[in-house]
Tab-separated table of C-alpha atoms in Angstrom:
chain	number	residue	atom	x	y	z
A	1	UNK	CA	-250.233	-12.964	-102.805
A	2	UNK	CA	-250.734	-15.773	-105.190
A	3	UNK	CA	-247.409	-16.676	-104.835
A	4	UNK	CA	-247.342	-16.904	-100.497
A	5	UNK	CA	-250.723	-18.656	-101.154
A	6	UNK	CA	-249.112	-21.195	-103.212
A	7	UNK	CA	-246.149	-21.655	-100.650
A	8	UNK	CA	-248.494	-21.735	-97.758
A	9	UNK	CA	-250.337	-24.571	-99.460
A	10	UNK	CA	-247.242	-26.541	-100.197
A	11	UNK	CA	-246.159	-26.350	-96.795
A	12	UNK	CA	-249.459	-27.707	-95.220
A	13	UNK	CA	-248.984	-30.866	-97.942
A	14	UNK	CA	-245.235	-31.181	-96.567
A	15	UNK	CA	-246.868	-31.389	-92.820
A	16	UNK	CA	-249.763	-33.499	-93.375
A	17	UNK	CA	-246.986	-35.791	-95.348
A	18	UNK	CA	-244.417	-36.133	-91.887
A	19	UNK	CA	-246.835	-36.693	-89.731
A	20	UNK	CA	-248.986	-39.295	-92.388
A	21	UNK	CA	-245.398	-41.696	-92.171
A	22	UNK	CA	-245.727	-41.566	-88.123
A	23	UNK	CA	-246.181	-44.902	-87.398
A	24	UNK	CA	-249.325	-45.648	-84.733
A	25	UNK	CA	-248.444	-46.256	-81.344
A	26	UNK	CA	-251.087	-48.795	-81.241
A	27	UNK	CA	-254.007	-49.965	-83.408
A	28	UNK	CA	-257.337	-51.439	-82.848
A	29	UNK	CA	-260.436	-53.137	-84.124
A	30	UNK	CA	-262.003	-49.436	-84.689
A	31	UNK	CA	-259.267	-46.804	-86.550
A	32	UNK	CA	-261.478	-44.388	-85.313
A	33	UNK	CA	-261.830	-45.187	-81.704
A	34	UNK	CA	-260.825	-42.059	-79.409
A	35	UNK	CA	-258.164	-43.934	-76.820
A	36	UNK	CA	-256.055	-44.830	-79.620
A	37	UNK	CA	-253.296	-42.849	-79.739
A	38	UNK	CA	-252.024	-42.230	-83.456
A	39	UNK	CA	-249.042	-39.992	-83.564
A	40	UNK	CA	-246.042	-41.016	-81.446
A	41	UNK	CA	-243.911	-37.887	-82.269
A	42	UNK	CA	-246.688	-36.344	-80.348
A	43	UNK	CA	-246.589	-38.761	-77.272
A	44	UNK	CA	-243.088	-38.722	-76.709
A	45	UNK	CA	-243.257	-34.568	-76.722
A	46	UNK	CA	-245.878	-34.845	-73.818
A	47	UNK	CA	-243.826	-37.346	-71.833
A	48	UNK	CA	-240.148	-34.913	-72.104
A	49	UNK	CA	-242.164	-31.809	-71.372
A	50	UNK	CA	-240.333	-29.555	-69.053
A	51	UNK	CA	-243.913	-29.429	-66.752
A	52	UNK	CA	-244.128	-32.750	-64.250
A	53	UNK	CA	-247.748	-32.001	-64.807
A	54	UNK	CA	-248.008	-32.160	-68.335
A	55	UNK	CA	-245.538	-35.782	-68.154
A	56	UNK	CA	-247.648	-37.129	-65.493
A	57	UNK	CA	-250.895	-37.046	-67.576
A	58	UNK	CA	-249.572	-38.256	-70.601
A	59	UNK	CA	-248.271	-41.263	-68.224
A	60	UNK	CA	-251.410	-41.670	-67.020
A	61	UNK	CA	-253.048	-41.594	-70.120
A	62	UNK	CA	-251.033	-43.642	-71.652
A	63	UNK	CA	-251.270	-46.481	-69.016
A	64	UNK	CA	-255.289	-45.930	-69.051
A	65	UNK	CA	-255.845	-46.360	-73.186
A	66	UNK	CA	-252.879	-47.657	-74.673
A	67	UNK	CA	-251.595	-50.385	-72.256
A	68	UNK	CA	-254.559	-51.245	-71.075
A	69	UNK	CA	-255.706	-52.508	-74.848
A	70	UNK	CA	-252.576	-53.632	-75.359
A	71	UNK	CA	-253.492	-57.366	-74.482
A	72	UNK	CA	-256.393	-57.320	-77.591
A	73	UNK	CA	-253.748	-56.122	-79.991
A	74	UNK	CA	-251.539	-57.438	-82.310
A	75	UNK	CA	-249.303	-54.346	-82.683
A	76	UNK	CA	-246.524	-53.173	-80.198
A	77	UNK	CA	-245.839	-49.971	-78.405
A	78	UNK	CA	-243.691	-47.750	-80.522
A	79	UNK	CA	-240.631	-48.111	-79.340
A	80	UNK	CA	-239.686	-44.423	-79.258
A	81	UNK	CA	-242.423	-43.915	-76.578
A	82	UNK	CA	-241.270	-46.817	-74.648
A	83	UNK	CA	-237.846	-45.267	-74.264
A	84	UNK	CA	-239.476	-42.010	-72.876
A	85	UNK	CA	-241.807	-43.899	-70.540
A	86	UNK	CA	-238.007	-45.369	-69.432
A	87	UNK	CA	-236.701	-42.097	-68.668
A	88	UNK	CA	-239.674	-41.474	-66.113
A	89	UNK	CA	-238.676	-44.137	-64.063
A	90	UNK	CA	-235.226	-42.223	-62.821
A	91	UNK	CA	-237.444	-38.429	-63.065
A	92	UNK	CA	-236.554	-36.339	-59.670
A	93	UNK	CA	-240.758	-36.226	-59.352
A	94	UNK	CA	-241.246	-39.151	-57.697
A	95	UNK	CA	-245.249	-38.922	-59.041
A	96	UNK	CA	-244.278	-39.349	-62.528
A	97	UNK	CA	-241.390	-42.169	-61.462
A	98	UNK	CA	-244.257	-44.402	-60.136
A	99	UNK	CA	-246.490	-44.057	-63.042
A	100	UNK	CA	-243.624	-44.118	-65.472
A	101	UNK	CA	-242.945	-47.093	-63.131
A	102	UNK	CA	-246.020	-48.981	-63.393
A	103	UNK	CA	-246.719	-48.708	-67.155
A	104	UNK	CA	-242.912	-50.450	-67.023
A	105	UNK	CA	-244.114	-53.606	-65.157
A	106	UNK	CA	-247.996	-53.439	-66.765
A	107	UNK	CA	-246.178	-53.311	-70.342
A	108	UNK	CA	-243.103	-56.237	-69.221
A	109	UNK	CA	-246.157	-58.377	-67.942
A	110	UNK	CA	-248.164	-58.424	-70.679
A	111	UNK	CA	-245.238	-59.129	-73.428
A	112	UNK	CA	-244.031	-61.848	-71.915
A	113	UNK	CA	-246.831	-63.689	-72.141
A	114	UNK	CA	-247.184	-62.765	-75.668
A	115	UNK	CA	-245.376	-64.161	-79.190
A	116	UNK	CA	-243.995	-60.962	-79.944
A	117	UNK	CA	-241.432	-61.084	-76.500
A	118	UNK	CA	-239.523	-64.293	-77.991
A	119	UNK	CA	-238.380	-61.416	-80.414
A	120	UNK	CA	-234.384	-61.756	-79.902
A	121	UNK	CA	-233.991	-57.579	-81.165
A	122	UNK	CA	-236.680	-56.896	-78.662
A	123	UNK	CA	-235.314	-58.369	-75.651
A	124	UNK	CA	-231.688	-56.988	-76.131
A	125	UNK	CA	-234.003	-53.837	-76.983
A	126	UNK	CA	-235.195	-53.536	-73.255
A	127	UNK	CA	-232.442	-55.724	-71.798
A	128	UNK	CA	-230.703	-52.243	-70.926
A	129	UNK	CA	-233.822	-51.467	-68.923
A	130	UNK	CA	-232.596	-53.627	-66.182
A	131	UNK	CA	-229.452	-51.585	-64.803
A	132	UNK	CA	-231.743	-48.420	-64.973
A	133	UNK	CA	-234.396	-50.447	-62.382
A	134	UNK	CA	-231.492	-51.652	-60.205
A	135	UNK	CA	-230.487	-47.829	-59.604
A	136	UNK	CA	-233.656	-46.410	-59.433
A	137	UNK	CA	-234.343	-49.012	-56.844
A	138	UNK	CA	-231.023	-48.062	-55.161
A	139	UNK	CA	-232.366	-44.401	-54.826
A	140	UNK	CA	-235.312	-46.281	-53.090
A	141	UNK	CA	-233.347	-48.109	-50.955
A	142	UNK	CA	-231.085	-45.465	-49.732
A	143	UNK	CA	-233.676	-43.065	-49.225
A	144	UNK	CA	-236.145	-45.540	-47.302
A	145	UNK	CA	-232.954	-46.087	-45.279
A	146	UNK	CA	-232.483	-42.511	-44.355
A	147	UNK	CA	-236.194	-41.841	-43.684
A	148	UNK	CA	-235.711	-45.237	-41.072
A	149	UNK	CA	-232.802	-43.389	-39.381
A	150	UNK	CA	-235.001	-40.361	-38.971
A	151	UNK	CA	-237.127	-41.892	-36.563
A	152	UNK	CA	-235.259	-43.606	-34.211
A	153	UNK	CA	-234.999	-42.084	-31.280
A	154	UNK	CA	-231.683	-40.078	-30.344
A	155	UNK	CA	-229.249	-40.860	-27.809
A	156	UNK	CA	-228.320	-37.295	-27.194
A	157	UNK	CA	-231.478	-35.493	-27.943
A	158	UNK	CA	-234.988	-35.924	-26.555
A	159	UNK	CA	-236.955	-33.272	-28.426
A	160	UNK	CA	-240.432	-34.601	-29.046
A	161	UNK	CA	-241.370	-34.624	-33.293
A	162	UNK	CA	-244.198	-32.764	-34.575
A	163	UNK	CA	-247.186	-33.699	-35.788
A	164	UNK	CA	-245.789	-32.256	-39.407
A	165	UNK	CA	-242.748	-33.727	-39.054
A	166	UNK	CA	-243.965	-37.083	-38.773
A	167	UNK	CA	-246.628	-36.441	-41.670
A	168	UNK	CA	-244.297	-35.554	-44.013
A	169	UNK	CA	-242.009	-38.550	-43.328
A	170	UNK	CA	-245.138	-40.547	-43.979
A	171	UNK	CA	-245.549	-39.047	-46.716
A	172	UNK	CA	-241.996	-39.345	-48.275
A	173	UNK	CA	-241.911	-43.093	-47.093
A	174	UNK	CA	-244.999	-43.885	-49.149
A	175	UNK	CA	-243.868	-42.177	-52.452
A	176	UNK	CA	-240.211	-44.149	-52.532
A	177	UNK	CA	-242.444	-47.280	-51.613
A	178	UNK	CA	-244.659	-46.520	-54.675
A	179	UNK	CA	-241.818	-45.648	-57.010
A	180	UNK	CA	-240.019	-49.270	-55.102
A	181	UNK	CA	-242.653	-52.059	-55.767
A	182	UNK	CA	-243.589	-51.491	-59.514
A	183	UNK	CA	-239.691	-51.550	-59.992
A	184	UNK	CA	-239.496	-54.634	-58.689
A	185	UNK	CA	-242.193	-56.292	-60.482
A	186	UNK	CA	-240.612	-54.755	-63.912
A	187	UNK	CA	-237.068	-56.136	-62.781
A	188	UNK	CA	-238.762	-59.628	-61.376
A	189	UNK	CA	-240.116	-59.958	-65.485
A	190	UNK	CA	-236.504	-59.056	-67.121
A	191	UNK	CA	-234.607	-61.514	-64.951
A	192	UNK	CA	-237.666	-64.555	-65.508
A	193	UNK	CA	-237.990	-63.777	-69.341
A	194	UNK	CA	-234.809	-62.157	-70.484
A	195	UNK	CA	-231.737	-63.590	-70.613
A	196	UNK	CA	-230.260	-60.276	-71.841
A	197	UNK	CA	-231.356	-58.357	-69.137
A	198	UNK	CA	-229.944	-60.733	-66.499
A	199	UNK	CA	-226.254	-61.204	-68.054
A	200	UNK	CA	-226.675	-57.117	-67.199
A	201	UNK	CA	-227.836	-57.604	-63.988
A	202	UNK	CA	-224.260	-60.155	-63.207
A	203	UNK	CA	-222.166	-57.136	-64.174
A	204	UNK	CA	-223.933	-55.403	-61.185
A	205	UNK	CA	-224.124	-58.309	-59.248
A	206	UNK	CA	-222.872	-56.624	-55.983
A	207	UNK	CA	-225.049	-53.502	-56.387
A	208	UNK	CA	-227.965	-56.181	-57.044
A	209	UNK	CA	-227.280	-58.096	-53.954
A	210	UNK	CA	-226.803	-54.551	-51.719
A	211	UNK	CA	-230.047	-53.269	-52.858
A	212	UNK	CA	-232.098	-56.238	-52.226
A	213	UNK	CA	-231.188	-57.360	-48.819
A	214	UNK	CA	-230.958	-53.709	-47.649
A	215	UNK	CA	-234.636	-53.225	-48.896
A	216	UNK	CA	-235.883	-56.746	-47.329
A	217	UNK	CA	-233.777	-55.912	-44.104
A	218	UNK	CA	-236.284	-52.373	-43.868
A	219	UNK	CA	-239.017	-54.976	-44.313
A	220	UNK	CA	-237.656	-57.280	-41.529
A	221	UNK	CA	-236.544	-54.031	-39.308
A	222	UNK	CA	-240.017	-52.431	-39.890
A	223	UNK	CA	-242.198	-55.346	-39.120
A	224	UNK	CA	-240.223	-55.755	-35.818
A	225	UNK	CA	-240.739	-52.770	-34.472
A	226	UNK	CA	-244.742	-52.374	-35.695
A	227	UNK	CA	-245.278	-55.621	-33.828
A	228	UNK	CA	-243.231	-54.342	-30.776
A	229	UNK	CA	-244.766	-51.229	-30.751
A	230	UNK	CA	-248.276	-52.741	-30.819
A	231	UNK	CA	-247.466	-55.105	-27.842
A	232	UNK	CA	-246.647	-52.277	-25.978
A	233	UNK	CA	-249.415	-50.443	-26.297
A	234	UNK	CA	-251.578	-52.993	-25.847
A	235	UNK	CA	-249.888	-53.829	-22.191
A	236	UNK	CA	-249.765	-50.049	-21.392
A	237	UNK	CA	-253.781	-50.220	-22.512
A	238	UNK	CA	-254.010	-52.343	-19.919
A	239	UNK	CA	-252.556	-51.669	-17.354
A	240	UNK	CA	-254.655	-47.937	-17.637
A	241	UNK	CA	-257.805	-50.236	-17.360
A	242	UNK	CA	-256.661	-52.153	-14.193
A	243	UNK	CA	-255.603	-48.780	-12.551
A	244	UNK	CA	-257.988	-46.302	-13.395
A	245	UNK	CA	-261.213	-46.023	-11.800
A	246	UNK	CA	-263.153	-44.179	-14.881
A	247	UNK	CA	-261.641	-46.022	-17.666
A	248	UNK	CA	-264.368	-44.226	-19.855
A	249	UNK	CA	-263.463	-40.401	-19.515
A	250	UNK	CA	-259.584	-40.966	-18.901
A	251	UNK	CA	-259.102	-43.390	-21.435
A	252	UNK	CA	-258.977	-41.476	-24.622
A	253	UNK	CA	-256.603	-38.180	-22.747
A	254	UNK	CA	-254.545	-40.935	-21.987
A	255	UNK	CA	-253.843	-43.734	-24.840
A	256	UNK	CA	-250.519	-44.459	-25.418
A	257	UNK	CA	-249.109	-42.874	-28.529
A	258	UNK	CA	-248.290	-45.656	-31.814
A	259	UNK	CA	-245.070	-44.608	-33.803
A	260	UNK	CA	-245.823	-43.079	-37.484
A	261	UNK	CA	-245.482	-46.358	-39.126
A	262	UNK	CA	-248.033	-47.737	-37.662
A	263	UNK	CA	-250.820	-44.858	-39.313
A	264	UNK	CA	-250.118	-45.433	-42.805
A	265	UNK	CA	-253.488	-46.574	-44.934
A	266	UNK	CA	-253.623	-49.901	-46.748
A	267	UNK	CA	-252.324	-48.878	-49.683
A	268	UNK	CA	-249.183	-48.504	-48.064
A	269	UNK	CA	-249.035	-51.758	-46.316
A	270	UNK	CA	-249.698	-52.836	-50.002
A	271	UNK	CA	-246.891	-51.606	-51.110
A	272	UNK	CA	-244.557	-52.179	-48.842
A	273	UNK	CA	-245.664	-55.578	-48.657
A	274	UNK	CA	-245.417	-55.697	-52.746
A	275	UNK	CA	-241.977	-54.938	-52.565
A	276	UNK	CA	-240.585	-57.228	-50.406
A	277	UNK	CA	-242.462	-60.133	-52.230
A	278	UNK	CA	-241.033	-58.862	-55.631
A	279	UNK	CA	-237.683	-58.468	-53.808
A	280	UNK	CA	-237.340	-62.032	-52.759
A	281	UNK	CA	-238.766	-63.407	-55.744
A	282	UNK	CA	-235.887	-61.016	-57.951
A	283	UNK	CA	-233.509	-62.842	-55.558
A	284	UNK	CA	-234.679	-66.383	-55.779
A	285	UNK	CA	-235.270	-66.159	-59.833
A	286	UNK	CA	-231.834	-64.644	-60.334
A	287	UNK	CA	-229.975	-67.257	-58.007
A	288	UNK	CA	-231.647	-69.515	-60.416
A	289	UNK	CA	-228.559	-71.887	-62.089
A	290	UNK	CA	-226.842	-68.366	-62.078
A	291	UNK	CA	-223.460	-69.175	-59.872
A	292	UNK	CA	-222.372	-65.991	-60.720
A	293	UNK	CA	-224.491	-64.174	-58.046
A	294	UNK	CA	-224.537	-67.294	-55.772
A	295	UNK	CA	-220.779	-67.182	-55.063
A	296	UNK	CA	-220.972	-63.752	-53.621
A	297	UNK	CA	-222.698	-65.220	-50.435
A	298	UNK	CA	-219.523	-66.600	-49.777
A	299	UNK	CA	-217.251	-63.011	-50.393
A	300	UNK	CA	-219.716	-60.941	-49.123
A	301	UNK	CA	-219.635	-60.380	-45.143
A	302	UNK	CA	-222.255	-58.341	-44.676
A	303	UNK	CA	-224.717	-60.268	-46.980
A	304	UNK	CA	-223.918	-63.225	-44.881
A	305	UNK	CA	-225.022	-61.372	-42.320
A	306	UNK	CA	-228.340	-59.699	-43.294
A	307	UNK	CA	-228.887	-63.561	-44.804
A	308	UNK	CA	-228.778	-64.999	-41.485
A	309	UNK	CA	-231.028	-62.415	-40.333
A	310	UNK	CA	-233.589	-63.104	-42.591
A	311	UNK	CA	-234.096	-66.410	-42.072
């Protein structure tokens, strides 16, 4: 038994030793203050755990005491964390790809600002995270683009949606939009502050130039048809007032229905509008003395096109 005792004891040094070199994820004024997280081994564990639950609140918690001190310290984000916060961003939960998402663009906008960013190991560091934003956003785009395709109106079919149908597709529209504008704002920072990250972005420069004109043509698409809509519902509002003789009791059996889009809450129209502003502003900063993406207007029918329509 004294032996095993011995052993036992040896071990527990051998542990507390590992996990005593573990660099801190981030340090503070107070060593002892409970939001700092100390053990990064630990962290990256919680954010590759098989359970979305489990990765979306070590996301969250990480965005709510880490990056959010992050500012008032001098020390980075260990980088081994970072690179599992960058595997979020392409997860199949699209939950844990908007929070993964966010603490991307939170973290981008407050290093740039900071001395540590003119690091020239750090920026080729994170360089790479550009191509993985441009295809996440592609997922975005293409599945915004099917959801748009769901709701107009068929040809051959007149079957009337249900009320679950459309909910769901409200639903679906507002989680790609969430994953969508935090993207954006992540990409807008690598293109403005690393040079790195936008040589990348050239070597995709047709995939860069598909995804953001298709995701500011569903901008330009769905504002169209939410004003259109509105007009017409405001003219069939009227005429039911000029015709009816008890506006009061027949009104509300009879107001004209408002497609889906038109229900969503305003953190929706935040969003939406977010990534369309981040989307033109990628465009403009990368077209930026960059003549490698500005001679593709002149190859590239179709962004002619959807260029024209813009304007």
């Amino acid at each position: 038994m004294g032996k095993a005792g011995r052993r036992n004891k040896e071990r527990r040094q051998k542990r507390k030793q590992r996990l005593s070199k573990d660099k801190p994820i981030l340090t503070s004024a107070d060593a002892n203050a409970p939001t700092a997280i100390v053990n990064p081994q630990s962290a990256v564990q919680r954010l590759r755990n098989p359970d979305p639950k489990v990765r979306h609140a070590a996301l969250v918690a990480l965005q709510a005491s880490v990056l959010s001190q992050l500012s008032c310290s001098s020390r980075p984000i260990n980088i081994k964390v970072l690179q599992a916060v960058r595997e979020q961003v392409t997860n199949t939960d699209l939950e844990c790809a908007a929070v993964a998402s966010e603490n991307i663009a939170q973290y981008l906008s407050i290093t740039s600002s900071s001395s540590s960013s003119s690091n020239d190991r750090h920026k080729d560091t994170i360089a790479s995270w550009a191509l993985v934003l441009l295809g996440r956003l592609d997922d975005c785009w293409k599945a915004l683009l099917i959801v748009q395709e769901e709701e107009q109106p068929s040809t051959t079919t007149k079957t009337m949606q249900s009320k679950n149908q459309i909910k769901k597709r409200q639903k679906t529209r507002k989680q790609w939009y969430a994953v969508a504008a935090p993207c954006f704002r992540a990409l807008c920072q690598l293109i403005e502050n690393n040079g790195p990250a936008l040589d990348r972005i050239n070597l995709q420069k047709k995939k860069f130039l598909e995804v953001i004109f298709g995701i500011l043509s569903l901008e330009v698409t769905n504002s169209a048809s939410t004003t259109t809509a509105a007009l017409k519902a405001k003219e069939t509002t009227d005429e039911l007032d000029e015709t009816m003789t008890d506006a009061s009791n027949t009104t509300a059996n009879t107001a004209p229905e408002v497609p889906s889009h038109t229900h969503h809450d305003a953190i929706y129209t935040e969003l939406r509008e977010n990534t369309a502003l981040y989307a033109a502003r990628c465009l403009h900063s990368a077209l930026d003395d960059n003549w490698e993406i500005a001679e593709m207007f002149q190859h590239e029918g179709n962004t002619r096109d959807v260029w024209k329509k813009l304007r």
